[in-house]
Short mmCIF file of C-alpha atoms and ligand atoms in Angstrom, two decimals:
data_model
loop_
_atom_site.label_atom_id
_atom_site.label_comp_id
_atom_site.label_asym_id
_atom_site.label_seq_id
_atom_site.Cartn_x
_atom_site.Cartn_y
_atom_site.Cartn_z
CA UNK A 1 -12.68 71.36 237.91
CA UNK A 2 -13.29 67.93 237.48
CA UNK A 3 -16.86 65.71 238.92
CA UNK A 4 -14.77 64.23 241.10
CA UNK A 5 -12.61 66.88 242.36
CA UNK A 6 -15.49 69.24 243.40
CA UNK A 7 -17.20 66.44 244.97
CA UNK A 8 -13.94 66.04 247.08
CA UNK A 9 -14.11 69.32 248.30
CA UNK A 10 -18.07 69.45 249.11
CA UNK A 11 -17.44 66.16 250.88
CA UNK A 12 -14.19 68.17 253.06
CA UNK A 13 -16.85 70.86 253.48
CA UNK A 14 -19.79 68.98 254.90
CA UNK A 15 -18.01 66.49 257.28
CA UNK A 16 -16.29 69.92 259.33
CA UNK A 17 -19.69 71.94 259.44
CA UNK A 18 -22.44 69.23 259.45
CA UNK A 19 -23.09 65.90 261.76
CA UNK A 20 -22.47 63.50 259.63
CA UNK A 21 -21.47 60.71 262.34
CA UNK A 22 -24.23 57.89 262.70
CA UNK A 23 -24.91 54.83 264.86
CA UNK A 24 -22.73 53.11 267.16
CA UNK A 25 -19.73 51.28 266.02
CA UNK A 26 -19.70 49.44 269.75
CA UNK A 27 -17.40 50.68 271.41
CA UNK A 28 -19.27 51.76 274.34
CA UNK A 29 -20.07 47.91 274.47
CA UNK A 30 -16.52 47.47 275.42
CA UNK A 31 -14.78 47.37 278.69
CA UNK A 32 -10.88 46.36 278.92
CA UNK A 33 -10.67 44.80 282.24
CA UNK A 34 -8.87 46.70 284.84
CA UNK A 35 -5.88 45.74 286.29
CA UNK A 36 -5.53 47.21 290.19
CA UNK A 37 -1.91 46.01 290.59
CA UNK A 38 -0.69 47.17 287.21
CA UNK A 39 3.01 46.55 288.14
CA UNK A 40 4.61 48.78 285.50
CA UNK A 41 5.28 52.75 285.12
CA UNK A 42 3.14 54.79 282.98
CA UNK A 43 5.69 56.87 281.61
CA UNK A 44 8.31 54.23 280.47
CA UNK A 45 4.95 52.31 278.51
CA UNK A 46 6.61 51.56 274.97
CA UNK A 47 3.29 52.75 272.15
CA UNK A 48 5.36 51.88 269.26
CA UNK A 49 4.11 49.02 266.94
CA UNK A 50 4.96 47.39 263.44
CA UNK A 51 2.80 46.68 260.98
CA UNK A 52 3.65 45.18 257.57
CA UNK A 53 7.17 44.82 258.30
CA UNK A 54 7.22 49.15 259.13
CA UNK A 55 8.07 50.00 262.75
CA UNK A 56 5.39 52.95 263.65
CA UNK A 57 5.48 55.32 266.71
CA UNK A 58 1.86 53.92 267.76
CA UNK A 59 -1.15 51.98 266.67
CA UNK A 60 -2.59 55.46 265.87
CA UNK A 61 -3.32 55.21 262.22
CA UNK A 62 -4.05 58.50 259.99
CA UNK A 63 -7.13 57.34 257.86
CA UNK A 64 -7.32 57.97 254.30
CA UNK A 65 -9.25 60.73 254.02
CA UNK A 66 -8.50 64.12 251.44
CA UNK A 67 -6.40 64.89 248.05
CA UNK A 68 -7.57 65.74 244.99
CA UNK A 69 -8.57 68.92 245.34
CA UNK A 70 -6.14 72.19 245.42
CA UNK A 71 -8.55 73.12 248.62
CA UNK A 72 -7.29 69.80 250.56
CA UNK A 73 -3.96 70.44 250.22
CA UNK A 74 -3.00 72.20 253.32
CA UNK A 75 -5.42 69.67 255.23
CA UNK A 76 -2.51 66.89 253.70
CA UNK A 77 -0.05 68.89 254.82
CA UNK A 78 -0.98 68.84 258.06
CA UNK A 79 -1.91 65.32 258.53
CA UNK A 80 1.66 64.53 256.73
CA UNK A 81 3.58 66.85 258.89
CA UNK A 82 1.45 64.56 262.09
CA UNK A 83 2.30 61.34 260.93
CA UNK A 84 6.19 62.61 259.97
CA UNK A 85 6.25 63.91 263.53
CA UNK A 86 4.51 61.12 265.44
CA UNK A 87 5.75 58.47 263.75
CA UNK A 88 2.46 57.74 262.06
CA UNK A 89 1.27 55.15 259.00
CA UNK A 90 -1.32 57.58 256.85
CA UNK A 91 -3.77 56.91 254.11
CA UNK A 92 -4.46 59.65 251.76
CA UNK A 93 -7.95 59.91 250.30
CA UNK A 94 -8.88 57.97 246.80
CA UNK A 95 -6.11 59.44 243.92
CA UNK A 96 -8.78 59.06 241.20
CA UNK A 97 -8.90 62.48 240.53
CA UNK A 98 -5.45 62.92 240.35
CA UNK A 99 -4.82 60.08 238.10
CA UNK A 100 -7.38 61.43 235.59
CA UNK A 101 -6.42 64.99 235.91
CA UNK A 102 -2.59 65.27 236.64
CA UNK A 103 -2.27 68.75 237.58
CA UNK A 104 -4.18 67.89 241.03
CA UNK A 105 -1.40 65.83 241.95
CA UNK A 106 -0.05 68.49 244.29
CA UNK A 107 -2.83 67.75 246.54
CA UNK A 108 -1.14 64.32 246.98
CA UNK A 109 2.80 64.39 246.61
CA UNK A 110 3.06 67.41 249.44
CA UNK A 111 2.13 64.18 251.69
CA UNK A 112 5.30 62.74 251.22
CA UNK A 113 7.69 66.01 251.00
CA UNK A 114 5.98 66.47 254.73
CA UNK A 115 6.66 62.93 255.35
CA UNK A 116 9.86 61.73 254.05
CA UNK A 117 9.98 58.81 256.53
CA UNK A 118 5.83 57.76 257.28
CA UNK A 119 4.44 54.71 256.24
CA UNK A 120 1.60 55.75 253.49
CA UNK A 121 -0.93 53.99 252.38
CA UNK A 122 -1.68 54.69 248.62
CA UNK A 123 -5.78 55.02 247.60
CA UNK A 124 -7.46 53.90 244.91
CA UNK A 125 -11.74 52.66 244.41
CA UNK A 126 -11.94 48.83 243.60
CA UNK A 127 -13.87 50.09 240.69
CA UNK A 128 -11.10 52.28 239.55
CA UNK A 129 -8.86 49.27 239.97
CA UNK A 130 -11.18 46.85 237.83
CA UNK A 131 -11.86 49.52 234.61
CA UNK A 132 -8.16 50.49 234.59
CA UNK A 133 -6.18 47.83 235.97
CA UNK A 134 -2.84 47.71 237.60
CA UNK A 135 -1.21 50.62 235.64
CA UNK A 136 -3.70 52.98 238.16
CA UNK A 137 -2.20 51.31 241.03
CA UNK A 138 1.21 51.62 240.03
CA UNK A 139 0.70 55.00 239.58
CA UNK A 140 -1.10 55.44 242.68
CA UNK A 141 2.17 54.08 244.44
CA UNK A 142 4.41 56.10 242.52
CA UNK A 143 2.85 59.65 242.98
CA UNK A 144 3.36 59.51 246.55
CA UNK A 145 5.94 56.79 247.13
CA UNK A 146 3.66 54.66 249.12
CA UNK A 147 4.68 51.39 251.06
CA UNK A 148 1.40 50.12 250.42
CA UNK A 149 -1.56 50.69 248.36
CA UNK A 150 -5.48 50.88 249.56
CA UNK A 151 -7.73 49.37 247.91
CA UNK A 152 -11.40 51.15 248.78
CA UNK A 153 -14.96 49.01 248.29
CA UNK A 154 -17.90 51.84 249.16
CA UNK A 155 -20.74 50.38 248.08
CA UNK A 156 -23.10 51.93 249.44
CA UNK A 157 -21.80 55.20 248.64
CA UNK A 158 -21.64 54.03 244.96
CA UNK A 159 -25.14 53.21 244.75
CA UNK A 160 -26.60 56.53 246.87
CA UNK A 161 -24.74 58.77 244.38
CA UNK A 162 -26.89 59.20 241.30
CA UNK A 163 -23.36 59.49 239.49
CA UNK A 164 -21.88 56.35 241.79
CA UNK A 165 -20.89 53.51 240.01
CA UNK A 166 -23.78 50.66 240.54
CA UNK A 167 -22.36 47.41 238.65
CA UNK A 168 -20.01 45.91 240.85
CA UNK A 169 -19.20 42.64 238.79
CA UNK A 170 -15.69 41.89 238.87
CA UNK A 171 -14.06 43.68 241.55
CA UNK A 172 -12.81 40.39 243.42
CA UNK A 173 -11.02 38.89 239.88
CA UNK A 174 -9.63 43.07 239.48
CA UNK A 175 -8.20 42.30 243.60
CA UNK A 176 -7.14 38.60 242.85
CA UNK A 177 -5.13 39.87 239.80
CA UNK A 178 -3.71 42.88 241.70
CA UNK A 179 -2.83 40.96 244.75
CA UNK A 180 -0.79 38.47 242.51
CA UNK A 181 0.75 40.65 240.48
CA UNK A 182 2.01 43.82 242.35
CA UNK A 183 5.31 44.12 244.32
CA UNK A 184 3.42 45.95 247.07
CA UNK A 185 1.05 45.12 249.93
CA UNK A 186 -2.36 45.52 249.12
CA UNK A 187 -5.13 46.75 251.78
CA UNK A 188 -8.67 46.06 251.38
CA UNK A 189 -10.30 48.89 252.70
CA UNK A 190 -14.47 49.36 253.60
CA UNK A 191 -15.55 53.20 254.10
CA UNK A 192 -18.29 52.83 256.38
CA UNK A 193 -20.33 49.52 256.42
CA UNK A 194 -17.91 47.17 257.57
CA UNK A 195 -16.72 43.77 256.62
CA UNK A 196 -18.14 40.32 257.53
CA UNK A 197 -16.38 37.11 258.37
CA UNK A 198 -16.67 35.51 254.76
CA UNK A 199 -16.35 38.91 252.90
CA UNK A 200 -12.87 38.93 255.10
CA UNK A 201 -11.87 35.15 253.83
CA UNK A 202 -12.43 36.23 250.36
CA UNK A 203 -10.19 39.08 250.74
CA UNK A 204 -7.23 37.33 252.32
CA UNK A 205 -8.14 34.37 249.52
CA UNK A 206 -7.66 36.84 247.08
CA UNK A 207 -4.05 37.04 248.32
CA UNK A 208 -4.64 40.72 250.18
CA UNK A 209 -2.01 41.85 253.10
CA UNK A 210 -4.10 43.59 255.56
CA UNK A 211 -7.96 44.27 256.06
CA UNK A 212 -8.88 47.86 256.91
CA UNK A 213 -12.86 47.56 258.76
CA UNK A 214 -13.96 50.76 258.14
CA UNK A 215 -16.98 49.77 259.94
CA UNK A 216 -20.34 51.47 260.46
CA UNK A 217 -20.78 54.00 263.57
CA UNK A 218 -18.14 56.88 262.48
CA UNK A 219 -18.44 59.00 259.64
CA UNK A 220 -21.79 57.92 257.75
CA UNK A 221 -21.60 58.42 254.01
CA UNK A 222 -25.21 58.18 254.16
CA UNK A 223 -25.51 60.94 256.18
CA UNK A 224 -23.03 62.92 253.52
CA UNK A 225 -24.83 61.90 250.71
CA UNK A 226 -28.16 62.95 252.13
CA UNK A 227 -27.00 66.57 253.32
CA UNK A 228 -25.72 66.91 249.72
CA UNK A 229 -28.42 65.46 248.30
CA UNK A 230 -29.91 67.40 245.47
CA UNK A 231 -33.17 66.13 245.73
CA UNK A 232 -36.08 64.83 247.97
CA UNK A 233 -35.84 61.25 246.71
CA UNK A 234 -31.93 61.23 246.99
CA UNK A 235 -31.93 62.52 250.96
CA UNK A 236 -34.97 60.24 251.36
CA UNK A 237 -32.13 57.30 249.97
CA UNK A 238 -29.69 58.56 252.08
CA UNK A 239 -32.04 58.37 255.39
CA UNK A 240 -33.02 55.15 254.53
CA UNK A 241 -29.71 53.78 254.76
CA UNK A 242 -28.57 55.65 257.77
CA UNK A 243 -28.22 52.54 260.30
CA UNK A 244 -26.75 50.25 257.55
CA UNK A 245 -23.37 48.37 258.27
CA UNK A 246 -21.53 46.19 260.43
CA UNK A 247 -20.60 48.33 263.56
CA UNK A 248 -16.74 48.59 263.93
CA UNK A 249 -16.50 46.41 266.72
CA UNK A 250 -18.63 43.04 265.70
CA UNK A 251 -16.67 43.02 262.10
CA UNK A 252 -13.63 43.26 263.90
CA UNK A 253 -14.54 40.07 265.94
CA UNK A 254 -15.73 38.71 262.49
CA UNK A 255 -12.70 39.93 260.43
CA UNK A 256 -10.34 38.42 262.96
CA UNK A 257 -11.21 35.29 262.60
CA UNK A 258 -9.97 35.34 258.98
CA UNK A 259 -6.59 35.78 260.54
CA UNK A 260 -3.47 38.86 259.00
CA UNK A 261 -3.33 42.24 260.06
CA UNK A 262 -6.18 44.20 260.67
CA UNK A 263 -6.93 48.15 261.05
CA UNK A 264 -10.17 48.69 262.85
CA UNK A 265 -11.45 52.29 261.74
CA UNK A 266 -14.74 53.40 262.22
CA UNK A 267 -16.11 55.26 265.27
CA UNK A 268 -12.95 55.20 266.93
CA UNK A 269 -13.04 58.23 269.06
CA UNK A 270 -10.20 58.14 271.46
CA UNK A 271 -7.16 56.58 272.35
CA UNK A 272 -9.37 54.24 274.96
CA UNK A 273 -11.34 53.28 271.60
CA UNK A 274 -7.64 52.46 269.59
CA UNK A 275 -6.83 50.46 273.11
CA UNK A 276 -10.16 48.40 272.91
CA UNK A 277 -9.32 47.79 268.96
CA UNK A 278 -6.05 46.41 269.45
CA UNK A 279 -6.74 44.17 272.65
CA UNK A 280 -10.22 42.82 269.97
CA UNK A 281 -7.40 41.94 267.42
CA UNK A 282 -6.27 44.93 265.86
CA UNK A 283 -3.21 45.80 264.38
CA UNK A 284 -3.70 49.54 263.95
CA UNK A 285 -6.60 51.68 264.94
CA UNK A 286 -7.51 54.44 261.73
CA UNK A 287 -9.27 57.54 262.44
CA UNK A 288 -10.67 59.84 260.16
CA UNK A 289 -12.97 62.35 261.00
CA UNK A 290 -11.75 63.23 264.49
CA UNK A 291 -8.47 63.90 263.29
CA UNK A 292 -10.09 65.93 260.03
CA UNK A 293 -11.79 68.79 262.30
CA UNK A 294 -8.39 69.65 263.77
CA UNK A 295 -6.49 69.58 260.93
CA UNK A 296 -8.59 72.02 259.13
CA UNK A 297 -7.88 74.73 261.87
CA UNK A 298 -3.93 74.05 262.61
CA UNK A 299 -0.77 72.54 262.63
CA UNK A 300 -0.57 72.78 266.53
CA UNK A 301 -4.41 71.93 267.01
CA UNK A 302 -4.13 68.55 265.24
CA UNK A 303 -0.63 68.14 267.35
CA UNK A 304 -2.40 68.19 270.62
CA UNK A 305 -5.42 66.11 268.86
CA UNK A 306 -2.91 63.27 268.50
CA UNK A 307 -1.17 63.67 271.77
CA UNK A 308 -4.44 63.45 273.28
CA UNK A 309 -5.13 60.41 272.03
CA UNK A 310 -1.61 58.93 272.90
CA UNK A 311 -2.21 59.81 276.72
CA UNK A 312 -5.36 57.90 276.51
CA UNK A 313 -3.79 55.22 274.72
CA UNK A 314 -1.26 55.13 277.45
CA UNK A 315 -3.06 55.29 280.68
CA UNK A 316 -5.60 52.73 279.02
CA UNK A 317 -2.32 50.40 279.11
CA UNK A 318 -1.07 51.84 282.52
CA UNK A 319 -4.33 50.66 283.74
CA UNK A 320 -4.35 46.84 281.85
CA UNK A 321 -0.98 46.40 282.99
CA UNK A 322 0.19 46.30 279.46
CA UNK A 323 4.07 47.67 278.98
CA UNK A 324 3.67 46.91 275.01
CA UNK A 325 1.32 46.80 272.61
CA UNK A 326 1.54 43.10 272.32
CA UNK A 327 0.83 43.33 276.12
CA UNK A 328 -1.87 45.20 275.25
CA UNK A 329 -3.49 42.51 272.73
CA UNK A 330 -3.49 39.85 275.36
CA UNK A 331 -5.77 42.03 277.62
CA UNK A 332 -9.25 40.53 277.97
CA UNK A 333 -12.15 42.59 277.63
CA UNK A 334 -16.28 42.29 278.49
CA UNK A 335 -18.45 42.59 275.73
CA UNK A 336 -22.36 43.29 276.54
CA UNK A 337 -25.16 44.78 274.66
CA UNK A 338 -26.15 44.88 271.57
CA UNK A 339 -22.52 44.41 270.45
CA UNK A 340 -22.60 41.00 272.25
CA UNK A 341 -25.73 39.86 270.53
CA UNK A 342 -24.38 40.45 266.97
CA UNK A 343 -21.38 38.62 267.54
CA UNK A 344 -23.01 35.81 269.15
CA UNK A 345 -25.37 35.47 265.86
CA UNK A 346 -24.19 32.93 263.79
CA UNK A 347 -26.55 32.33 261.47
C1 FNR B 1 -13.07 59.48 254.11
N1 FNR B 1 -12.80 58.11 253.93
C2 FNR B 1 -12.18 57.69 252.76
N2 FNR B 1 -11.74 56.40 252.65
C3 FNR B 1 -11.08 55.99 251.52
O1 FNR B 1 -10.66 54.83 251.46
N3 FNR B 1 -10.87 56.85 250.48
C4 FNR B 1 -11.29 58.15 250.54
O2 FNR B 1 -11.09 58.91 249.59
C5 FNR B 1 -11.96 58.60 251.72
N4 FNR B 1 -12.38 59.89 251.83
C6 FNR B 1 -12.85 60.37 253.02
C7 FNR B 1 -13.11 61.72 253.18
C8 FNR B 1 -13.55 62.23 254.40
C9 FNR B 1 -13.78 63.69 254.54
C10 FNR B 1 -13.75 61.35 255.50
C11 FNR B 1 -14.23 61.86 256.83
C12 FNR B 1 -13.52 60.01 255.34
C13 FNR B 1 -13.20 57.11 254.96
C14 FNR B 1 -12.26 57.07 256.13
O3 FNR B 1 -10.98 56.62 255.75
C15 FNR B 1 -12.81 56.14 257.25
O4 FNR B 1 -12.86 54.80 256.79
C16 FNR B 1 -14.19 56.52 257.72
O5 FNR B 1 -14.36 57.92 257.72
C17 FNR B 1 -14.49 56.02 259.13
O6 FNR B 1 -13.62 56.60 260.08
P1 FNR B 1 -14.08 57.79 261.07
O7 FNR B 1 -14.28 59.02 260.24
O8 FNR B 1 -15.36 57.36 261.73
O9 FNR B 1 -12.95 57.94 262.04
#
């Protein structure tokens, strides 16, 4: 097996045994205000949503997580059969391995037999994008059908790896040329860290469709990179960098202000969170990791996962007063803490 692939399937491995969360992504800092005469009925609340011209079943949004590796392909199989069933946009993980080593591509294309009708996200590194250009994407699209491609930036991950790629010259020209050049939408996607206000104006300069946060307080590739860390120094790297990032919820309020679609991911950890991220400015709220344990174990476990998070979503909106989800973005919300002070610094 490839570098790549094996590291795939260590990373699958560590994220359902180990902690690897870390940090807060803020959404404890968040309170949707409650409405005591909501004036609608719970059950006839309408969760469906568009985004990019797709209409979806809900602003759940599968997060790009596995493929690559002939152990993650029943984990796709299950997330595809979720979104198929719930209506569902999904990201599959980065296609770099199967775009250098073919015969992995099984990992990937049982996503869309499982999901002949789902929105999917395509996934492919910035860095992959800049050393082999546009052909990669194109592929990328083509191997599962996609509607969209997602373009990943992980730097941090890239420079904790001893094997990452550290020389990140040239990824915003690689995005400019992609963005003007490729029939599809393109998603800039963080892993982790977040994205600031100016980082977010670059994007959309660059010509990009949507913004996907990825913000810090979920899944912590520090923390991954330090369990699998093959030396002292490495996990002493990895620790260092635990509490690095934008938390979810401050680069949304950043990102938004660079105006287009957003997906706040990161730390979202129940359908109250994906309520909170839509009525901050979301589009779509992406989970990753809380959807991951589940689908490891079963069809039917990740089923009730995601209907779990739909009756949250729900009563959250039963209890704003929102019928919609564009109801739902006009709710207001109070924002203390720590959260507040980082959105309040401007300099
Ligand atoms: C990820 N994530 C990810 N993102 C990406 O763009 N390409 C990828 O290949 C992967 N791979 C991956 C594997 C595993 C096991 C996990 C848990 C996550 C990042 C993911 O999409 C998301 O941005 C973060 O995990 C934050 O969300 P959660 O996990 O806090 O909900």
């Amino acid at each position: 097996e490839t570098a790549t692939s094996s590291r795939k399937r260590d990373h699958l491995q560590i994220c359902c045994e180990q902690p690897i969360e870390a940090g807060d992504a803020g959404f404890g800092d968040v309170r949707l205000v409650h409405n005591a005469l909501p004036e609608c009925d719970m059950d006839a609340i309408e969760t469906k949503t568009r985004f990019l011209g797709k209409a979806l079943g809900s602003p759940l949004f599968i997060a790009a997580m596995t493929g690559g590796h002939l152990d993650t392909l029943e984990v796709n199989r299950r997330l595809a059969r979720a979104a198929e069933r719930y209506n569902l946009g999904m990201g599959v993980g980065s296609q770099r391995a199967a775009l250098e080593k073919p015969e992995l591509e099984g990992s990937f294309t049982v996503v869309r037999e499982e999901a002949p009708h789902a929105f999917l996200c395509a996934n492919l590194g910035i860095i992959q994008l800049r050393d082999h250009g546009i052909e990669w994407a194109e592929r990328a699209i083509e191997m599962i059908d996609a509607q969209a491609i997602a373009i990943h930036v992980n730097s941090l991950q890239e420079a904790i790896q001893p094997e990452g790629d550290h020389n990140a010259e040239e990824c915003i020209e690689a995005l400019r040329n992609l963005c003007n050049e490729f029939s599809y939408p393109v998603i800039v996607k963080e892993t982790g860290s977040g994205i600031s206000a100016g980082t977010a104006r670059i994007i959309r300069g660059a010509g990009a469709s949507a913004i996907d946060i990825g913000g810090y307080g979920g899944t912590s590739w520090a923390r991954v990179e330090r369990l699998r860390a093959s030396s002292p120094e490495l996990a002493e790297l990895g620790e260092a960098f635990l509490s690095w990032g934008i938390p979810t919820v401050v680069s949304l309020c950043e990102v938004r202000t660079a105006g287009g679609p957003i997906i706040a991911t990161g730390g979202l950890r129940s359908g109250v969170d994906i309520a909170k991220a839509v009525a901050l400015g979301a589009d779509l709220g992406g989970m990753a990791l809380p959807l991951l344990r589940p689908a490891m174990e079963s069809d039917d476990a990740l089923f009730r996962a995601v209907e779990a998070m739909h009756r949250e979503l729900r009563m959250a909106m039963f209890l704003t007063g929102s019928r919609s989800v564009t109801d739902l973005r006009h709710t207001r919300t109070y924002i203390t803490g720590l959260t507040r002070q980082m959105i309040e610094t401007t300099d």
